[in-house]
JSON list of C-alpha atoms in Angstrom, two decimals:
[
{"chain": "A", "resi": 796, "resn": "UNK", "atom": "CA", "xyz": [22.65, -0.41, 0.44]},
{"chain": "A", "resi": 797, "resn": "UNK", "atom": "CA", "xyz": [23.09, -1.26, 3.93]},
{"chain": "A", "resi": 798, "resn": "UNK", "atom": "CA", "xyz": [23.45, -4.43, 5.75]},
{"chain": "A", "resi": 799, "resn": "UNK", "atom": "CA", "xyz": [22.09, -5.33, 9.03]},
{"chain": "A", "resi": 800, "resn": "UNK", "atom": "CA", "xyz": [23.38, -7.80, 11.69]},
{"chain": "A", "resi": 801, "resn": "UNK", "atom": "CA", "xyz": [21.30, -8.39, 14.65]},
{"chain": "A", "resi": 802, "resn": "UNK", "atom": "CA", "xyz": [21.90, -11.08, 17.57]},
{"chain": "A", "resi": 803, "resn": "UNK", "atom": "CA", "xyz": [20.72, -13.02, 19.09]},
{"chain": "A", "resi": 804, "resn": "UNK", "atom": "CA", "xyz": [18.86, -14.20, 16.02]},
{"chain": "A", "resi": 805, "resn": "UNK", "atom": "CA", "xyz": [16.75, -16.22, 18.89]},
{"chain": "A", "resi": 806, "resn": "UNK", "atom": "CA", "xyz": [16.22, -16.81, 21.90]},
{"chain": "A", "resi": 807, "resn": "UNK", "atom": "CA", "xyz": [13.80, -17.99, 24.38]},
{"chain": "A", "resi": 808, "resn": "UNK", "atom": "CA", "xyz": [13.59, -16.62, 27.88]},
{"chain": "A", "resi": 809, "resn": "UNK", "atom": "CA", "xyz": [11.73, -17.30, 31.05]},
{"chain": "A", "resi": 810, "resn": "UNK", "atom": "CA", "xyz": [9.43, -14.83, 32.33]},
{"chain": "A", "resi": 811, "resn": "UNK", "atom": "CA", "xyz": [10.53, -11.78, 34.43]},
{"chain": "A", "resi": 812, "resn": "UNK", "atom": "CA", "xyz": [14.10, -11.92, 32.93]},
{"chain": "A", "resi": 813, "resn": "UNK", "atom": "CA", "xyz": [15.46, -8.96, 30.18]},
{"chain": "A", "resi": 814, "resn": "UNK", "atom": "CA", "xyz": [16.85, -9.77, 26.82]},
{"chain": "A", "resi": 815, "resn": "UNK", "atom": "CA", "xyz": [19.41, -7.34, 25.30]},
{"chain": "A", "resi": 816, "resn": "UNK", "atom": "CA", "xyz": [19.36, -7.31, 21.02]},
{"chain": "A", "resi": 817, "resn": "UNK", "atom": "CA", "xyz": [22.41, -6.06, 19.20]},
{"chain": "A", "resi": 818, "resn": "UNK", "atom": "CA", "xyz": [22.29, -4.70, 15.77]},
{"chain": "A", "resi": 819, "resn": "UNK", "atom": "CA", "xyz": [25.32, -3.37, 13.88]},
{"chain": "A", "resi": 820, "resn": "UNK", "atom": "CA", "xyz": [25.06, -1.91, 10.56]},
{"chain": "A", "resi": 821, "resn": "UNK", "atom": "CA", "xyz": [28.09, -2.05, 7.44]},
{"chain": "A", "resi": 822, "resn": "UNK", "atom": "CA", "xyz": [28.20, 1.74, 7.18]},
{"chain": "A", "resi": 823, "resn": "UNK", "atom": "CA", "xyz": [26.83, 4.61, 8.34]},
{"chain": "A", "resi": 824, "resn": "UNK", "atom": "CA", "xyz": [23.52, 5.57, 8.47]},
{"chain": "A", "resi": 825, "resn": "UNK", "atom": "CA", "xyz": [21.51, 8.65, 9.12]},
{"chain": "A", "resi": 826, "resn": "UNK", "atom": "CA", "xyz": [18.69, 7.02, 11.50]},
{"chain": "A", "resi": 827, "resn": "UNK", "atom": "CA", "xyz": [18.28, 3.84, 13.23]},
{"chain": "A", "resi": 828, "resn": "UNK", "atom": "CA", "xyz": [14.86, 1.78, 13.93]},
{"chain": "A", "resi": 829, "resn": "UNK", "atom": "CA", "xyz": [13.65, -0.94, 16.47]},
{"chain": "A", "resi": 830, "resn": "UNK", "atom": "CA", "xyz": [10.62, -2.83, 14.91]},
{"chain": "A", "resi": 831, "resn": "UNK", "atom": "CA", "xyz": [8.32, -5.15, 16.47]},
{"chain": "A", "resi": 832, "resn": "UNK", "atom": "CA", "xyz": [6.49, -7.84, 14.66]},
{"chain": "A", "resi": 833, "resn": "UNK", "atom": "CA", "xyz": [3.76, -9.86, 16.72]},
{"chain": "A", "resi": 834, "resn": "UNK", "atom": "CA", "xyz": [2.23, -13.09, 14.84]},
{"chain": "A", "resi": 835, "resn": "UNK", "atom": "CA", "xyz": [0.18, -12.32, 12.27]},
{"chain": "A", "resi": 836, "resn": "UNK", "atom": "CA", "xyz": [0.84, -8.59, 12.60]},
{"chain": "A", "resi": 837, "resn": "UNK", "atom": "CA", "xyz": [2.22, -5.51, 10.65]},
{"chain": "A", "resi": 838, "resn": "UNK", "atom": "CA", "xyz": [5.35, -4.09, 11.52]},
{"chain": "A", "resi": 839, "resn": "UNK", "atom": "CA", "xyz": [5.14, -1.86, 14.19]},
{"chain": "A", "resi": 840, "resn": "UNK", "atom": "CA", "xyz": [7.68, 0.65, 15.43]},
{"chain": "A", "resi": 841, "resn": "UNK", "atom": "CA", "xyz": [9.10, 0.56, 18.45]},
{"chain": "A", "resi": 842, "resn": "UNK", "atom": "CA", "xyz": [11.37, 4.01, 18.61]},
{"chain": "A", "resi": 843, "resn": "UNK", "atom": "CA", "xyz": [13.48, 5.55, 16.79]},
{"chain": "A", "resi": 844, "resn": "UNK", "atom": "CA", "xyz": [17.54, 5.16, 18.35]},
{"chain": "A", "resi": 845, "resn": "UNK", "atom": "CA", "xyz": [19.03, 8.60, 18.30]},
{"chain": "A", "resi": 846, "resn": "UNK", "atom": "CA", "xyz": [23.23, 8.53, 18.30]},
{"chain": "A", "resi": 847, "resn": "UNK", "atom": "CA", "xyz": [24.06, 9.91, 22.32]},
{"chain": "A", "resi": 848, "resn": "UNK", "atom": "CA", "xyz": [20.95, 10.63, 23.09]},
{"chain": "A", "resi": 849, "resn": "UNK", "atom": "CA", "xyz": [17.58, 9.51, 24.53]},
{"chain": "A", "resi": 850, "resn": "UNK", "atom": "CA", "xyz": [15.12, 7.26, 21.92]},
{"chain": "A", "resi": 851, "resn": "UNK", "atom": "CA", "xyz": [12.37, 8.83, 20.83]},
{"chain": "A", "resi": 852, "resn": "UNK", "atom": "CA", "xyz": [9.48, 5.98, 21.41]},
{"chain": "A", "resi": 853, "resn": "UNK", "atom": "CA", "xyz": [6.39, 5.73, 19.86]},
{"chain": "A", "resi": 854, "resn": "UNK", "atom": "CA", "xyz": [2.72, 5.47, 21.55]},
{"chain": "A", "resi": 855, "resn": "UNK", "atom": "CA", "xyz": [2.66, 2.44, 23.92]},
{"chain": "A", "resi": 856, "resn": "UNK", "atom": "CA", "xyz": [6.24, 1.92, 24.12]},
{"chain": "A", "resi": 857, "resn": "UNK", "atom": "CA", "xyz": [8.09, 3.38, 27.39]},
{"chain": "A", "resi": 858, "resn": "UNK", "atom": "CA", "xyz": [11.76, 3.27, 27.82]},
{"chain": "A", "resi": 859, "resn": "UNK", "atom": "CA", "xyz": [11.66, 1.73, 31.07]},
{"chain": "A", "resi": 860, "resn": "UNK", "atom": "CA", "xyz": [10.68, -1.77, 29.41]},
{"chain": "A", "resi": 861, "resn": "UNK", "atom": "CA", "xyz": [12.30, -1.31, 26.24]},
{"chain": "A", "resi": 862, "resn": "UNK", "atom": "CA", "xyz": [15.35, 0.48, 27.17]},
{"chain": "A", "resi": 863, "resn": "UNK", "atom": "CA", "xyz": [17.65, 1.58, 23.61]},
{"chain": "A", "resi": 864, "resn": "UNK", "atom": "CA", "xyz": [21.05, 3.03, 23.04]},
{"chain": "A", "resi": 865, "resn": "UNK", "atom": "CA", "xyz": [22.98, 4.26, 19.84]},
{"chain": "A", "resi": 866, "resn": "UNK", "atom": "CA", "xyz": [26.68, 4.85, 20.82]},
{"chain": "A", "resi": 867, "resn": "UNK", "atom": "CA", "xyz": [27.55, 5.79, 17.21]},
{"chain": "A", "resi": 868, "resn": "UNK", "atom": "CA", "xyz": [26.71, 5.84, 13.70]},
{"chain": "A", "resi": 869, "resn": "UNK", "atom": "CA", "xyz": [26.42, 2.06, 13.57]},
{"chain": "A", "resi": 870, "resn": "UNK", "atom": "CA", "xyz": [25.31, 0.08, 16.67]},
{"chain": "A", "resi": 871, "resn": "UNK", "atom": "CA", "xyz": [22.18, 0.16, 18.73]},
{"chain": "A", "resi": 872, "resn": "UNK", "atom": "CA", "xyz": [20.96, -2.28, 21.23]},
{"chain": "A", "resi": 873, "resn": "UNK", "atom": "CA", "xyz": [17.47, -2.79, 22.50]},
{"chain": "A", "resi": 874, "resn": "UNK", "atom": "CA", "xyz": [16.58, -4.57, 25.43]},
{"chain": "A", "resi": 875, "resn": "UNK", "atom": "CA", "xyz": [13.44, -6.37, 26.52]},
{"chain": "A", "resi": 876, "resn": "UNK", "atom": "CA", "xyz": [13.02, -5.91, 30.24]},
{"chain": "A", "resi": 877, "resn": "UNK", "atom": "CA", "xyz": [10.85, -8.15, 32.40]},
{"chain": "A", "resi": 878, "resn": "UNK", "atom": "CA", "xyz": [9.62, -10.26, 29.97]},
{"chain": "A", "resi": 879, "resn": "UNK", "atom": "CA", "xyz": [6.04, -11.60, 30.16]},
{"chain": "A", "resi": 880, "resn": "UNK", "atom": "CA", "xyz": [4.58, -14.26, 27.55]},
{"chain": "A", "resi": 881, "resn": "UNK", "atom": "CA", "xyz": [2.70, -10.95, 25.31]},
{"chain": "A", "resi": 882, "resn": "UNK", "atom": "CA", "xyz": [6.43, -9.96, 24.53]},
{"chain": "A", "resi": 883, "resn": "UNK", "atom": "CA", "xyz": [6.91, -12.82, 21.78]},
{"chain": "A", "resi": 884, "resn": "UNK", "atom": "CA", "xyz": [7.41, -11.50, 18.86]},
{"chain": "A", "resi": 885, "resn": "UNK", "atom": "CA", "xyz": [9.69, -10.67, 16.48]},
{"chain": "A", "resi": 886, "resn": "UNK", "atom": "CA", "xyz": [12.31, -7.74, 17.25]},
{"chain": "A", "resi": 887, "resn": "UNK", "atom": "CA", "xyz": [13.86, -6.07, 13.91]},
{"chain": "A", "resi": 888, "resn": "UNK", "atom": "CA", "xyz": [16.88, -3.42, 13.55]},
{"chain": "A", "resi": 889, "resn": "UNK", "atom": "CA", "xyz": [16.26, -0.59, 10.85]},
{"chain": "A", "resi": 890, "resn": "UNK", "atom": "CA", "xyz": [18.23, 1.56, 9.32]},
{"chain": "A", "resi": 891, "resn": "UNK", "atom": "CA", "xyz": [17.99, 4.54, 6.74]},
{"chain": "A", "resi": 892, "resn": "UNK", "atom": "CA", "xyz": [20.49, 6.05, 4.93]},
{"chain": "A", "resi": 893, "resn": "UNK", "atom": "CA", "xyz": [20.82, 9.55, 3.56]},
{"chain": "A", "resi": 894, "resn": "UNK", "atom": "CA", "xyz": [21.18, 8.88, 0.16]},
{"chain": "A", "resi": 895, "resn": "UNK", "atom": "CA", "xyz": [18.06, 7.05, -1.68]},
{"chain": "A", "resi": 896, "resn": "UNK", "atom": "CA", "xyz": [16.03, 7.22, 1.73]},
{"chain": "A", "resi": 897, "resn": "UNK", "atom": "CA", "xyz": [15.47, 3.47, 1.74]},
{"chain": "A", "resi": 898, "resn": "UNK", "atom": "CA", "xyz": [14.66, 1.45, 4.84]},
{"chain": "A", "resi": 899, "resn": "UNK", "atom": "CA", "xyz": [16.80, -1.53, 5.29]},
{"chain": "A", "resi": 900, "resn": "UNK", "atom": "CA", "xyz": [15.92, -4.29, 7.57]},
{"chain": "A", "resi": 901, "resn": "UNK", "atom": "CA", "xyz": [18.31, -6.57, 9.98]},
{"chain": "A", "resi": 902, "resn": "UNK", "atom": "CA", "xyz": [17.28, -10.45, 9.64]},
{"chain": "A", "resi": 903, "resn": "UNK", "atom": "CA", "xyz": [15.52, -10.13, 13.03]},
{"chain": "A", "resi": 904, "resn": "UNK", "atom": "CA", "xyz": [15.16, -11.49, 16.31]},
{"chain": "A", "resi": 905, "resn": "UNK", "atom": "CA", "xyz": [12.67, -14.34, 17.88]},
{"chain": "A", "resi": 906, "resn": "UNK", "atom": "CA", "xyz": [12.02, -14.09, 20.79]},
{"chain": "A", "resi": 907, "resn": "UNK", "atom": "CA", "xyz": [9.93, -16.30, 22.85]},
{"chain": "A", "resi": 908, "resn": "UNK", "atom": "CA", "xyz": [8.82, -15.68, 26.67]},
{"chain": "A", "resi": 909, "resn": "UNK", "atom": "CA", "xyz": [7.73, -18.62, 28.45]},
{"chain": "B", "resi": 144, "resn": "UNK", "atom": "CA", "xyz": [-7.01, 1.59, 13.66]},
{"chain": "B", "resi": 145, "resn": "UNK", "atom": "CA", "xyz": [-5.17, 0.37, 10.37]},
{"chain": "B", "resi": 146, "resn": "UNK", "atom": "CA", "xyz": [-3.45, 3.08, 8.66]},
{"chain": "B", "resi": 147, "resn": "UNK", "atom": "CA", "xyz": [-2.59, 1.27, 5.64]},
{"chain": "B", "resi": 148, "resn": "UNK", "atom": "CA", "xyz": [-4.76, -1.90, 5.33]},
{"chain": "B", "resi": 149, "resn": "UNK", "atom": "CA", "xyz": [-3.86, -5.20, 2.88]},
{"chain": "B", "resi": 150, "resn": "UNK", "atom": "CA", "xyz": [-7.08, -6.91, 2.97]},
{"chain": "B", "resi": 151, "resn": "UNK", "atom": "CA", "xyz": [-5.76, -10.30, 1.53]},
{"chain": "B", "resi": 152, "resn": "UNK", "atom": "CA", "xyz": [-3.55, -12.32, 3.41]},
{"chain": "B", "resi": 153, "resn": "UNK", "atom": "CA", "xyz": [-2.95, -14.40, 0.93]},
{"chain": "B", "resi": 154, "resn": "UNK", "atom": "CA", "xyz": [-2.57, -15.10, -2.78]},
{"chain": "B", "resi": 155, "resn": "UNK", "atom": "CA", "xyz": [-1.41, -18.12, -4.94]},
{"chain": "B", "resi": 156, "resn": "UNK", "atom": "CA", "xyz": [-0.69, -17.51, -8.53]},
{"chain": "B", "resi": 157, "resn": "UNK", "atom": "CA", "xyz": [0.47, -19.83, -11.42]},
{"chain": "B", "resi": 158, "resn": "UNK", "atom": "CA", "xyz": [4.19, -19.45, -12.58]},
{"chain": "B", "resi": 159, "resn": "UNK", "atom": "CA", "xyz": [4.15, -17.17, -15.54]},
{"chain": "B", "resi": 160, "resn": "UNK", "atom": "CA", "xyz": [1.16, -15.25, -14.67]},
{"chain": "B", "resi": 161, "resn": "UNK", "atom": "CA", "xyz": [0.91, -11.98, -13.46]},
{"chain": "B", "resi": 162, "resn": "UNK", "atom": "CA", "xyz": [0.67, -11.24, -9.22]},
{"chain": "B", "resi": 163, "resn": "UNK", "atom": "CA", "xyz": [-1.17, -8.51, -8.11]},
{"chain": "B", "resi": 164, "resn": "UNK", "atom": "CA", "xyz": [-0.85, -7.43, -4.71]},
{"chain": "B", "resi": 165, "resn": "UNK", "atom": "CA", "xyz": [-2.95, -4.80, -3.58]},
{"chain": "B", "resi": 166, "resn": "UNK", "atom": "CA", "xyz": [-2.89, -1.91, -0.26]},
{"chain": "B", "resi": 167, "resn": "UNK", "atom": "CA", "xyz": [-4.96, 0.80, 0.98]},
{"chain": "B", "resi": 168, "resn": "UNK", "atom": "CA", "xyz": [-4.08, 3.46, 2.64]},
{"chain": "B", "resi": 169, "resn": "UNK", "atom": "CA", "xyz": [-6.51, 6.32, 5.11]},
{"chain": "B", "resi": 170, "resn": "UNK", "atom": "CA", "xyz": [-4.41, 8.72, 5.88]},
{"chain": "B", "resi": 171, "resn": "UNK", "atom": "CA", "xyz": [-4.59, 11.93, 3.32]},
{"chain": "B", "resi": 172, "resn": "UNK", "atom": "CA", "xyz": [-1.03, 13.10, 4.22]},
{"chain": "B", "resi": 173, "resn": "UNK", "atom": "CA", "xyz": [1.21, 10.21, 2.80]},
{"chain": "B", "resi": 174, "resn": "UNK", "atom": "CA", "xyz": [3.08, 10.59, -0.19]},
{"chain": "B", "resi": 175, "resn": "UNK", "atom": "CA", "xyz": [5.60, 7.70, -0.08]},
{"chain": "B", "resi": 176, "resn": "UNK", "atom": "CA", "xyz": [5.13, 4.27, -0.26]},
{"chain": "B", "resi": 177, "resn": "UNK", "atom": "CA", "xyz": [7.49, 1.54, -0.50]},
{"chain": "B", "resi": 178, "resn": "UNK", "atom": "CA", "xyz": [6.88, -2.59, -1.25]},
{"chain": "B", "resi": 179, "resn": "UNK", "atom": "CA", "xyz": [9.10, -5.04, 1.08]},
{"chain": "B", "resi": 180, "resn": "UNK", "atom": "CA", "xyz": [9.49, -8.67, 0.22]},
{"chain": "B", "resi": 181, "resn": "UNK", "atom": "CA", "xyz": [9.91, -10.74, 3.39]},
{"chain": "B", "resi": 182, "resn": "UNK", "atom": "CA", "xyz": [10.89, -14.43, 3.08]},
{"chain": "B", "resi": 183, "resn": "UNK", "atom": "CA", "xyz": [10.63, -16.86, 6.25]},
{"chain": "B", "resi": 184, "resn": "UNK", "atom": "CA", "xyz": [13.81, -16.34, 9.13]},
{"chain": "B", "resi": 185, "resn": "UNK", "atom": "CA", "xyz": [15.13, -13.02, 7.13]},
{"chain": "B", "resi": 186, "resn": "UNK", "atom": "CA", "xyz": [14.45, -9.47, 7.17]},
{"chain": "B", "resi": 187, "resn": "UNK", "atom": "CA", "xyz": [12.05, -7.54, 4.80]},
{"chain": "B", "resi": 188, "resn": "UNK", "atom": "CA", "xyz": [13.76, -6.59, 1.63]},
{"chain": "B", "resi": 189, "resn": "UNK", "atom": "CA", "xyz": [13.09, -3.22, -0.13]},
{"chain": "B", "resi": 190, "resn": "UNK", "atom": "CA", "xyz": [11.39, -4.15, -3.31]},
{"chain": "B", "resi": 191, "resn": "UNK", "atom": "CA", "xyz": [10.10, -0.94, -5.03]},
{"chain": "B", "resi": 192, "resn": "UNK", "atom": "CA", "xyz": [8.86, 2.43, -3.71]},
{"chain": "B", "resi": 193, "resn": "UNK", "atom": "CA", "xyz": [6.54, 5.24, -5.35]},
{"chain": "B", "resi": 194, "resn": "UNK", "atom": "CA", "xyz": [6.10, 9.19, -4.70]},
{"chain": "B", "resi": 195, "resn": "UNK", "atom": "CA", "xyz": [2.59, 10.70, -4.87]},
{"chain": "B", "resi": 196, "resn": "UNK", "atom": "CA", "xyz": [4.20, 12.62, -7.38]},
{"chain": "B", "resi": 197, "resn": "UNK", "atom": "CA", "xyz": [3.82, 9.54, -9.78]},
{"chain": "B", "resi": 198, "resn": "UNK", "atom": "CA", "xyz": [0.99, 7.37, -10.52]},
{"chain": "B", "resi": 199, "resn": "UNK", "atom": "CA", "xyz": [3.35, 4.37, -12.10]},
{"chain": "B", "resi": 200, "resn": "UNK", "atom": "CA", "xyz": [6.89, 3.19, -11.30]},
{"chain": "B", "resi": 201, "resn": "UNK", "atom": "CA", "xyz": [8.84, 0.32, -13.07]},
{"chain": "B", "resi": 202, "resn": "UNK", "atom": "CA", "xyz": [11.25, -1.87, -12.08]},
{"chain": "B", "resi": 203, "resn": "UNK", "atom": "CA", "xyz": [12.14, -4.77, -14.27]},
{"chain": "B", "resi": 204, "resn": "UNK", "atom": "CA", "xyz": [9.35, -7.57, -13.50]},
{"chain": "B", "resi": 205, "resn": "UNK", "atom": "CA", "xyz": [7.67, -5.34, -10.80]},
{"chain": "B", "resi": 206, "resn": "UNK", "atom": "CA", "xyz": [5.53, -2.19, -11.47]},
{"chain": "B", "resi": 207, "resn": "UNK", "atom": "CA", "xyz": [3.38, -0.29, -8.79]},
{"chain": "B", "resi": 208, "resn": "UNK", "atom": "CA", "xyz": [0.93, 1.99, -9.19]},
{"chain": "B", "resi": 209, "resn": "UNK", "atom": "CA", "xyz": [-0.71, 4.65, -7.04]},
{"chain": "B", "resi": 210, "resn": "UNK", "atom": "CA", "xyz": [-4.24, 6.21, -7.11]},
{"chain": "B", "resi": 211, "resn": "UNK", "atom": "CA", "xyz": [-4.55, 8.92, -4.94]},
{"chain": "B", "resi": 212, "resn": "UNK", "atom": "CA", "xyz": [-8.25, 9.72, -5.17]},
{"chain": "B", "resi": 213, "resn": "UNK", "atom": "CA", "xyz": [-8.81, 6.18, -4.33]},
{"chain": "B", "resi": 214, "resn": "UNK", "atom": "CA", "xyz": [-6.31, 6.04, -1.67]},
{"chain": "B", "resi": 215, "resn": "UNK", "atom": "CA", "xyz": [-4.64, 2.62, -3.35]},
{"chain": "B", "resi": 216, "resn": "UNK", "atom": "CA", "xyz": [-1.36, 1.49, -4.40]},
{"chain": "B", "resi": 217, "resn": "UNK", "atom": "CA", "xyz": [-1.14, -2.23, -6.51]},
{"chain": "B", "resi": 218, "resn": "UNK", "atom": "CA", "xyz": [2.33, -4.12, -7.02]},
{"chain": "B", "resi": 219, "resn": "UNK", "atom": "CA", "xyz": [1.88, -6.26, -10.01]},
{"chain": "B", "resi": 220, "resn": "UNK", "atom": "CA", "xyz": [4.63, -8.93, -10.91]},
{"chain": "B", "resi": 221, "resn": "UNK", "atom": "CA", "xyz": [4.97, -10.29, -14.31]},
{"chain": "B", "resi": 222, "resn": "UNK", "atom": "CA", "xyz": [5.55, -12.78, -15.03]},
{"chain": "B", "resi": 223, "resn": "UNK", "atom": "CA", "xyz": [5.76, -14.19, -11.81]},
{"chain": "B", "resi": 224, "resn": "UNK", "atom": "CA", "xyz": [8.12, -17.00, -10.84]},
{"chain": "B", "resi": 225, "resn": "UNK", "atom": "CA", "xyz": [8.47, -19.26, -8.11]},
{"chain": "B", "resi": 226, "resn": "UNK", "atom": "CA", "xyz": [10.92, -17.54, -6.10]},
{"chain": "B", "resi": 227, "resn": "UNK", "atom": "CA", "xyz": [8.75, -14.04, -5.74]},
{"chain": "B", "resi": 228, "resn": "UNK", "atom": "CA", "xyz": [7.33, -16.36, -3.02]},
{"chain": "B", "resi": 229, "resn": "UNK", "atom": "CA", "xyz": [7.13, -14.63, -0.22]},
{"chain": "B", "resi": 230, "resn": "UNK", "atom": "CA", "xyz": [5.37, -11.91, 2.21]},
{"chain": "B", "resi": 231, "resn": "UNK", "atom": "CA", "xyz": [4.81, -8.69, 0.78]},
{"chain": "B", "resi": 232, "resn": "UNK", "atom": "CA", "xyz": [4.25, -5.26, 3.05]},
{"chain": "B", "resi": 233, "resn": "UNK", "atom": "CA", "xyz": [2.97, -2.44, 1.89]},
{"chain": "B", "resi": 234, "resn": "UNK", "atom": "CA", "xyz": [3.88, 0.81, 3.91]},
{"chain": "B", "resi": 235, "resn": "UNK", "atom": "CA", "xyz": [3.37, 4.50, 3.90]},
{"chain": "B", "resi": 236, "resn": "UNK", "atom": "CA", "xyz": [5.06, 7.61, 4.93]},
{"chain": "B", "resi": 237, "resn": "UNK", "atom": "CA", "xyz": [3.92, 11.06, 5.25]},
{"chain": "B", "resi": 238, "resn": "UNK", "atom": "CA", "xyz": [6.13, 14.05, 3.71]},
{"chain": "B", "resi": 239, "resn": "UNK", "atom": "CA", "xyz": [8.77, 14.19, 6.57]},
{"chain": "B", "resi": 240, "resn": "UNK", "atom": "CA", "xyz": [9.95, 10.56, 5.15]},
{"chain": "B", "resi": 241, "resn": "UNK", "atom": "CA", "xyz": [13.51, 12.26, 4.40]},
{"chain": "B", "resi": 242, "resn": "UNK", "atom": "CA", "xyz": [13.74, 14.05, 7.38]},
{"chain": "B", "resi": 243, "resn": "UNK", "atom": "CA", "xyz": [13.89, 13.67, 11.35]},
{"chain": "B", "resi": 244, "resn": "UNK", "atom": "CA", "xyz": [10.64, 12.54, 11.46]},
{"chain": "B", "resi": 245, "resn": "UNK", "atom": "CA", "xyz": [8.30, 10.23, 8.86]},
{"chain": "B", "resi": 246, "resn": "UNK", "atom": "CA", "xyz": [8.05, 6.96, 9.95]},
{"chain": "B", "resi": 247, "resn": "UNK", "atom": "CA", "xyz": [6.87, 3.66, 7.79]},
{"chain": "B", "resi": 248, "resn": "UNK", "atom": "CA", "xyz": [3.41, 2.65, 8.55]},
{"chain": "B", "resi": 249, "resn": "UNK", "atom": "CA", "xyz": [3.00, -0.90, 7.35]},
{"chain": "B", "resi": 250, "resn": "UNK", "atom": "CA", "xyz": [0.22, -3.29, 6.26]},
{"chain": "B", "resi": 251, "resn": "UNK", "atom": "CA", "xyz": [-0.15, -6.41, 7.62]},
{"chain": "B", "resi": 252, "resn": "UNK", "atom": "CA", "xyz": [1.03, -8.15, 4.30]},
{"chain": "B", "resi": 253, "resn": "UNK", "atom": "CA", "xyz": [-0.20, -10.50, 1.51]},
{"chain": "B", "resi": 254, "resn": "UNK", "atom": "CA", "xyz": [2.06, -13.93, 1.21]},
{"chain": "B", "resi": 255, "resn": "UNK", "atom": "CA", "xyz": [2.02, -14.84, -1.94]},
{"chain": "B", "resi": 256, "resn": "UNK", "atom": "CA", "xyz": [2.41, -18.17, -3.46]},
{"chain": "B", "resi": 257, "resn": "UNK", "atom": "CA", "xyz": [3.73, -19.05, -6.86]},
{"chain": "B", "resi": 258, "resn": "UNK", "atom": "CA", "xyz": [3.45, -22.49, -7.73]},
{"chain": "B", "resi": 259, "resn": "UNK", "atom": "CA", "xyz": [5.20, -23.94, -10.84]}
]
């Protein structure tokens, strides 16, 4: 298995202001995730961080507001740029390894925008 | 609209009794789903996952089972103690889950409640 690190682990920020979230994995592993959990909500994928290269983001997610980079096998960061009150939520690191396929999970960040 | 749907978002069971947690699903073209356990201020944890290939897998205490035709997948718990409290996700992946491509498509999730 792999574990996840992510930090902040929380944070509140004011409006109009950009958060950048850390993650660092143990080992390597063959893809890495950004998750976004609003309250009361499913998990919902962000984009997927690709190692020296552009993310590939999902439907309603631009990389001008959530800007991601993967320098290597083990670290991505996402940031959170100008920051409005509807981006509270809860900001999780994924990776997958090669070997079973499973997902794991970083402990997540909370992030509230006043 | 909801790929993979848990309709209950909750569920309290007595300690010693079996859980069942159930998730539907819409989309013909998955064939891997996985359970996650999620407790408050930490990440979801990789319980249990099944291939469309199967219509049962086991792990100790926890068993899920798929139906295809009916589009549904079940994680049952027995017997069911007080720390399997928690939030349970249900998600799905289509057959590029090993590959480049195949993301996890989860439910909304059931917390469950075991009381003593």
């Amino acid at each position: 298995s792999a574990v996840i690190s992510q930090k902040p682990s929380r944070d509140i920020c004011q409006r109009g202001t950009s958060l950048t979230i850390q993650c660092q994995v143990d080992s390597q592993v063959t893809m890495m995730f950004w998750y976004r959990q609003q309250p009361g909500q499913s998990l919902t994928l962000i984009a997927t961080a690709n190692q020296g290269s552009e993310a590939t983001y999902e439907s309603g997610f631009v990389i001008d507001k959530f800007p991601i980079s993967r320098p290597n096998l083990t670290f991505s960061t996402l940031t959170v740029s100008n920051m409005s009150p509807e981006d509270s939520s809860i900001y999780l690191c994924s990776g997958r390894t090669g070997v079973y396929n499973e997902q794991f999970f970083g402990p997540g960040t909370r992030l509230t925008v006043l | 609209d909801q790929q993979v749907k848990q309709n209950s978002p909750s569920l309290s069971v007595q300690e010693g009794r079996i859980s069942i947690l159930n998730c539907d699903y819409t989309n013909s073209m998955f064939d891997y789903f996985l359970w996650y356990k999620k407790y408050p201020a930490e990440g979801p944890t990789f319980l249990i996952s099944i291939s469309s290939i199967k219509d049962k897998n086991e792990d100790g205490r926890f068993t899920v089972f798929l139906n295809k035709s009916a589009k549904h997948l079940s994680l049952h718990i027995v017997p069911s103690q007080p720390g399997d409290s928690a939030v349970y996700f249900c998600a799905a992946s289509d057959r590029n889950y090993g590959g480049s491509q195949g993301n996890l498509i989860f439910g909304k999730g059931t917390k469950l409640s075991v009381k003593p």
